[in-house]
Amino acid sequence: PPLPLPSRPIRFGKVRHNLETGTAVIDVWVPARGDLALTAPKIGWRVLKGITPPPYHGGSFRWRLQIWPGKTRFGAKVRRQLKEKGRAPLTLQVSYAETGQRATTAIKRIALLRK
């Protein structure tokens, strides 16, 4: 039989923007330890490790996901929007795989901002 889905869904928290660099950091709450990844769009990203394990509050772990335009073709479009308009809207697709569970995804609309 297929693996079960994680015990609770992915939740998104606060988004912090760096207006100088056009990057953002978003809090992502997951039910347990596992693997977190940005699956779309094709931009630069990394999970900020900080303390391990991440903080556990209200039954969830908080990871911080940093995003930036990156060096892809889509990233070039994002950089152009940031330069021309100071804003680049994105629809993030985040995948999370809890140990021993099937991966699940969640969608979050944000915008990268720059002065």
mmCIF file with all atom_site columns, C-alpha atoms in Angstrom:
data_model
loop_
_atom_site.group_PDB
_atom_site.id
_atom_site.type_symbol
_atom_site.label_atom_id
_atom_site.label_alt_id
_atom_site.label_comp_id
_atom_site.label_asym_id
_atom_site.label_entity_id
_atom_site.label_seq_id
_atom_site.pdbx_PDB_ins_code
_atom_site.Cartn_x
_atom_site.Cartn_y
_atom_site.Cartn_z
_atom_site.occupancy
_atom_site.B_iso_or_equiv
_atom_site.pdbx_formal_charge
_atom_site.auth_seq_id
_atom_site.auth_comp_id
_atom_site.auth_asym_id
_atom_site.auth_atom_id
_atom_site.pdbx_PDB_model_num
ATOM 1   C CA . PRO A 1 1   ? 0.000  0.000  0.000   1.00 0.00 ? 1   PRO A CA 1
ATOM 2   C CA . PRO A 1 2   ? 1.115  3.601  -0.580  1.00 0.00 ? 2   PRO A CA 1
ATOM 3   C CA . LEU A 1 3   ? 2.657  5.549  2.260   1.00 0.00 ? 3   LEU A CA 1
ATOM 4   C CA . PRO A 1 4   ? 0.256  7.748  4.269   1.00 0.00 ? 4   PRO A CA 1
ATOM 5   C CA . LEU A 1 5   ? 0.260  11.541 3.993   1.00 0.00 ? 5   LEU A CA 1
ATOM 6   C CA . PRO A 1 6   ? 1.909  13.604 6.763   1.00 0.00 ? 6   PRO A CA 1
ATOM 7   C CA . SER A 1 7   ? -0.067 13.929 9.974   1.00 0.00 ? 7   SER A CA 1
ATOM 8   C CA . ARG A 1 8   ? -0.883 17.631 9.431   1.00 0.00 ? 8   ARG A CA 1
ATOM 9   C CA . PRO A 1 9   ? -0.634 20.030 6.471   1.00 0.00 ? 9   PRO A CA 1
ATOM 10  C CA . ILE A 1 10  ? 2.152  22.510 5.731   1.00 0.00 ? 10  ILE A CA 1
ATOM 11  C CA . ARG A 1 11  ? 1.410  26.005 7.082   1.00 0.00 ? 11  ARG A CA 1
ATOM 12  C CA . PHE A 1 12  ? 3.030  29.298 6.170   1.00 0.00 ? 12  PHE A CA 1
ATOM 13  C CA . GLY A 1 13  ? 3.895  32.080 8.565   1.00 0.00 ? 13  GLY A CA 1
ATOM 14  C CA . LYS A 1 14  ? 5.553  35.445 8.449   1.00 0.00 ? 14  LYS A CA 1
ATOM 15  C CA . VAL A 1 15  ? 7.394  36.668 5.339   1.00 0.00 ? 15  VAL A CA 1
ATOM 16  C CA . ARG A 1 16  ? 10.380 38.969 5.868   1.00 0.00 ? 16  ARG A CA 1
ATOM 17  C CA . HIS A 1 17  ? 11.686 40.975 2.893   1.00 0.00 ? 17  HIS A CA 1
ATOM 18  C CA . ASN A 1 18  ? 15.184 42.339 2.335   1.00 0.00 ? 18  ASN A CA 1
ATOM 19  C CA . LEU A 1 19  ? 14.480 45.426 0.211   1.00 0.00 ? 19  LEU A CA 1
ATOM 20  C CA . GLU A 1 20  ? 18.181 45.902 -0.581  1.00 0.00 ? 20  GLU A CA 1
ATOM 21  C CA . THR A 1 21  ? 18.757 42.464 -2.117  1.00 0.00 ? 21  THR A CA 1
ATOM 22  C CA . GLY A 1 22  ? 15.249 41.440 -3.250  1.00 0.00 ? 22  GLY A CA 1
ATOM 23  C CA . THR A 1 23  ? 15.348 38.255 -1.149  1.00 0.00 ? 23  THR A CA 1
ATOM 24  C CA . ALA A 1 24  ? 12.712 36.995 1.272   1.00 0.00 ? 24  ALA A CA 1
ATOM 25  C CA . VAL A 1 25  ? 12.559 34.590 4.203   1.00 0.00 ? 25  VAL A CA 1
ATOM 26  C CA . ILE A 1 26  ? 9.283  32.794 4.918   1.00 0.00 ? 26  ILE A CA 1
ATOM 27  C CA . ASP A 1 27  ? 8.421  30.690 7.964   1.00 0.00 ? 27  ASP A CA 1
ATOM 28  C CA . VAL A 1 28  ? 7.137  27.227 7.025   1.00 0.00 ? 28  VAL A CA 1
ATOM 29  C CA . TRP A 1 29  ? 5.490  25.086 9.720   1.00 0.00 ? 29  TRP A CA 1
ATOM 30  C CA . VAL A 1 30  ? 5.576  21.298 9.298   1.00 0.00 ? 30  VAL A CA 1
ATOM 31  C CA . PRO A 1 31  ? 4.239  18.534 11.602  1.00 0.00 ? 31  PRO A CA 1
ATOM 32  C CA . ALA A 1 32  ? 7.495  16.620 12.163  1.00 0.00 ? 32  ALA A CA 1
ATOM 33  C CA . ARG A 1 33  ? 11.088 16.345 11.033  1.00 0.00 ? 33  ARG A CA 1
ATOM 34  C CA . GLY A 1 34  ? 11.488 15.631 7.343   1.00 0.00 ? 34  GLY A CA 1
ATOM 35  C CA . ASP A 1 35  ? 12.607 17.114 4.029   1.00 0.00 ? 35  ASP A CA 1
ATOM 36  C CA . LEU A 1 36  ? 11.394 20.529 2.869   1.00 0.00 ? 36  LEU A CA 1
ATOM 37  C CA . ALA A 1 37  ? 11.944 21.753 -0.711  1.00 0.00 ? 37  ALA A CA 1
ATOM 38  C CA . LEU A 1 38  ? 10.765 24.516 -3.031  1.00 0.00 ? 38  LEU A CA 1
ATOM 39  C CA . THR A 1 39  ? 9.570  22.654 -6.140  1.00 0.00 ? 39  THR A CA 1
ATOM 40  C CA . ALA A 1 40  ? 8.303  25.653 -8.151  1.00 0.00 ? 40  ALA A CA 1
ATOM 41  C CA . PRO A 1 41  ? 9.039  28.164 -9.538  1.00 0.00 ? 41  PRO A CA 1
ATOM 42  C CA . LYS A 1 42  ? 12.635 27.630 -10.641 1.00 0.00 ? 42  LYS A CA 1
ATOM 43  C CA . ILE A 1 43  ? 14.305 30.268 -8.450  1.00 0.00 ? 43  ILE A CA 1
ATOM 44  C CA . GLY A 1 44  ? 17.063 30.228 -5.854  1.00 0.00 ? 44  GLY A CA 1
ATOM 45  C CA . TRP A 1 45  ? 16.170 28.839 -2.430  1.00 0.00 ? 45  TRP A CA 1
ATOM 46  C CA . ARG A 1 46  ? 17.580 27.190 0.659   1.00 0.00 ? 46  ARG A CA 1
ATOM 47  C CA . VAL A 1 47  ? 16.338 26.037 4.023   1.00 0.00 ? 47  VAL A CA 1
ATOM 48  C CA . LEU A 1 48  ? 18.037 28.058 6.741   1.00 0.00 ? 48  LEU A CA 1
ATOM 49  C CA . LYS A 1 49  ? 19.126 25.416 9.217   1.00 0.00 ? 49  LYS A CA 1
ATOM 50  C CA . GLY A 1 50  ? 19.703 27.577 12.292  1.00 0.00 ? 50  GLY A CA 1
ATOM 51  C CA . ILE A 1 51  ? 19.352 25.454 15.400  1.00 0.00 ? 51  ILE A CA 1
ATOM 52  C CA . THR A 1 52  ? 18.736 21.734 14.958  1.00 0.00 ? 52  THR A CA 1
ATOM 53  C CA . PRO A 1 53  ? 16.130 20.522 15.524  1.00 0.00 ? 53  PRO A CA 1
ATOM 54  C CA . PRO A 1 54  ? 14.107 23.585 14.504  1.00 0.00 ? 54  PRO A CA 1
ATOM 55  C CA . PRO A 1 55  ? 11.824 25.231 17.101  1.00 0.00 ? 55  PRO A CA 1
ATOM 56  C CA . TYR A 1 56  ? 8.784  23.110 17.998  1.00 0.00 ? 56  TYR A CA 1
ATOM 57  C CA . HIS A 1 57  ? 5.645  25.131 18.821  1.00 0.00 ? 57  HIS A CA 1
ATOM 58  C CA . GLY A 1 58  ? 2.017  24.059 18.995  1.00 0.00 ? 58  GLY A CA 1
ATOM 59  C CA . GLY A 1 59  ? 2.668  20.633 17.500  1.00 0.00 ? 59  GLY A CA 1
ATOM 60  C CA . SER A 1 60  ? 4.753  21.852 14.538  1.00 0.00 ? 60  SER A CA 1
ATOM 61  C CA . PHE A 1 61  ? 8.369  22.525 13.604  1.00 0.00 ? 61  PHE A CA 1
ATOM 62  C CA . ARG A 1 62  ? 9.246  25.924 12.113  1.00 0.00 ? 62  ARG A CA 1
ATOM 63  C CA . TRP A 1 63  ? 11.682 26.012 9.211   1.00 0.00 ? 63  TRP A CA 1
ATOM 64  C CA . ARG A 1 64  ? 12.812 29.213 7.517   1.00 0.00 ? 64  ARG A CA 1
ATOM 65  C CA . LEU A 1 65  ? 12.885 29.136 3.724   1.00 0.00 ? 65  LEU A CA 1
ATOM 66  C CA . GLN A 1 66  ? 15.021 31.797 2.010   1.00 0.00 ? 66  GLN A CA 1
ATOM 67  C CA . ILE A 1 67  ? 14.202 32.637 -1.608  1.00 0.00 ? 67  ILE A CA 1
ATOM 68  C CA . TRP A 1 68  ? 15.826 34.864 -4.241  1.00 0.00 ? 68  TRP A CA 1
ATOM 69  C CA . PRO A 1 69  ? 15.598 35.203 -8.052  1.00 0.00 ? 69  PRO A CA 1
ATOM 70  C CA . GLY A 1 70  ? 18.395 32.719 -8.782  1.00 0.00 ? 70  GLY A CA 1
ATOM 71  C CA . LYS A 1 71  ? 20.268 32.197 -12.048 1.00 0.00 ? 71  LYS A CA 1
ATOM 72  C CA . THR A 1 72  ? 17.574 30.462 -14.117 1.00 0.00 ? 72  THR A CA 1
ATOM 73  C CA . ARG A 1 73  ? 15.673 31.857 -17.107 1.00 0.00 ? 73  ARG A CA 1
ATOM 74  C CA . PHE A 1 74  ? 12.666 32.422 -14.820 1.00 0.00 ? 74  PHE A CA 1
ATOM 75  C CA . GLY A 1 75  ? 14.998 34.090 -12.292 1.00 0.00 ? 75  GLY A CA 1
ATOM 76  C CA . ALA A 1 76  ? 16.065 36.575 -14.983 1.00 0.00 ? 76  ALA A CA 1
ATOM 77  C CA . LYS A 1 77  ? 12.391 37.514 -15.456 1.00 0.00 ? 77  LYS A CA 1
ATOM 78  C CA . VAL A 1 78  ? 12.031 37.984 -11.672 1.00 0.00 ? 78  VAL A CA 1
ATOM 79  C CA . ARG A 1 79  ? 15.174 40.172 -11.534 1.00 0.00 ? 79  ARG A CA 1
ATOM 80  C CA . ARG A 1 80  ? 13.825 42.291 -14.411 1.00 0.00 ? 80  ARG A CA 1
ATOM 81  C CA . GLN A 1 81  ? 10.488 42.796 -12.620 1.00 0.00 ? 81  GLN A CA 1
ATOM 82  C CA . LEU A 1 82  ? 12.300 43.749 -9.408  1.00 0.00 ? 82  LEU A CA 1
ATOM 83  C CA . LYS A 1 83  ? 14.441 46.282 -11.270 1.00 0.00 ? 83  LYS A CA 1
ATOM 84  C CA . GLU A 1 84  ? 11.580 47.808 -13.276 1.00 0.00 ? 84  GLU A CA 1
ATOM 85  C CA . LYS A 1 85  ? 8.701  47.651 -10.777 1.00 0.00 ? 85  LYS A CA 1
ATOM 86  C CA . GLY A 1 86  ? 10.302 46.881 -7.400  1.00 0.00 ? 86  GLY A CA 1
ATOM 87  C CA . ARG A 1 87  ? 7.936  43.892 -7.078  1.00 0.00 ? 87  ARG A CA 1
ATOM 88  C CA . ALA A 1 88  ? 7.874  40.371 -8.507  1.00 0.00 ? 88  ALA A CA 1
ATOM 89  C CA . PRO A 1 89  ? 4.812  38.233 -7.627  1.00 0.00 ? 89  PRO A CA 1
ATOM 90  C CA . LEU A 1 90  ? 5.452  34.492 -7.236  1.00 0.00 ? 90  LEU A CA 1
ATOM 91  C CA . THR A 1 91  ? 3.418  31.386 -6.530  1.00 0.00 ? 91  THR A CA 1
ATOM 92  C CA . LEU A 1 92  ? 5.582  29.127 -4.393  1.00 0.00 ? 92  LEU A CA 1
ATOM 93  C CA . GLN A 1 93  ? 5.031  25.367 -4.390  1.00 0.00 ? 93  GLN A CA 1
ATOM 94  C CA . VAL A 1 94  ? 6.614  23.767 -1.340  1.00 0.00 ? 94  VAL A CA 1
ATOM 95  C CA . SER A 1 95  ? 7.021  20.006 -0.928  1.00 0.00 ? 95  SER A CA 1
ATOM 96  C CA . TYR A 1 96  ? 7.409  18.341 2.450   1.00 0.00 ? 96  TYR A CA 1
ATOM 97  C CA . ALA A 1 97  ? 8.189  14.682 3.126   1.00 0.00 ? 97  ALA A CA 1
ATOM 98  C CA . GLU A 1 98  ? 7.804  13.558 6.732   1.00 0.00 ? 98  GLU A CA 1
ATOM 99  C CA . THR A 1 99  ? 9.901  10.499 7.596   1.00 0.00 ? 99  THR A CA 1
ATOM 100 C CA . GLY A 1 100 ? 7.889  7.372  6.687   1.00 0.00 ? 100 GLY A CA 1
ATOM 101 C CA . GLN A 1 101 ? 5.130  9.414  4.996   1.00 0.00 ? 101 GLN A CA 1
ATOM 102 C CA . ARG A 1 102 ? 4.253  10.369 1.437   1.00 0.00 ? 102 ARG A CA 1
ATOM 103 C CA . ALA A 1 103 ? 5.336  13.848 0.279   1.00 0.00 ? 103 ALA A CA 1
ATOM 104 C CA . THR A 1 104 ? 2.718  16.596 0.287   1.00 0.00 ? 104 THR A CA 1
ATOM 105 C CA . THR A 1 105 ? 2.735  20.038 -1.300  1.00 0.00 ? 105 THR A CA 1
ATOM 106 C CA . ALA A 1 106 ? 1.362  23.459 -0.413  1.00 0.00 ? 106 ALA A CA 1
ATOM 107 C CA . ILE A 1 107 ? 0.999  26.677 -2.400  1.00 0.00 ? 107 ILE A CA 1
ATOM 108 C CA . LYS A 1 108 ? 1.756  30.201 -1.149  1.00 0.00 ? 108 LYS A CA 1
ATOM 109 C CA . ARG A 1 109 ? 1.507  33.424 -3.150  1.00 0.00 ? 109 ARG A CA 1
ATOM 110 C CA . ILE A 1 110 ? 4.069  36.070 -2.217  1.00 0.00 ? 110 ILE A CA 1
ATOM 111 C CA . ALA A 1 111 ? 6.012  38.859 -3.897  1.00 0.00 ? 111 ALA A CA 1
ATOM 112 C CA . LEU A 1 112 ? 9.710  39.583 -3.782  1.00 0.00 ? 112 LEU A CA 1
ATOM 113 C CA . LEU A 1 113 ? 10.230 43.300 -3.114  1.00 0.00 ? 113 LEU A CA 1
ATOM 114 C CA . ARG A 1 114 ? 13.125 45.648 -3.813  1.00 0.00 ? 114 ARG A CA 1
ATOM 115 C CA . LYS A 1 115 ? 13.707 49.392 -3.496  1.00 0.00 ? 115 LYS A CA 1
#
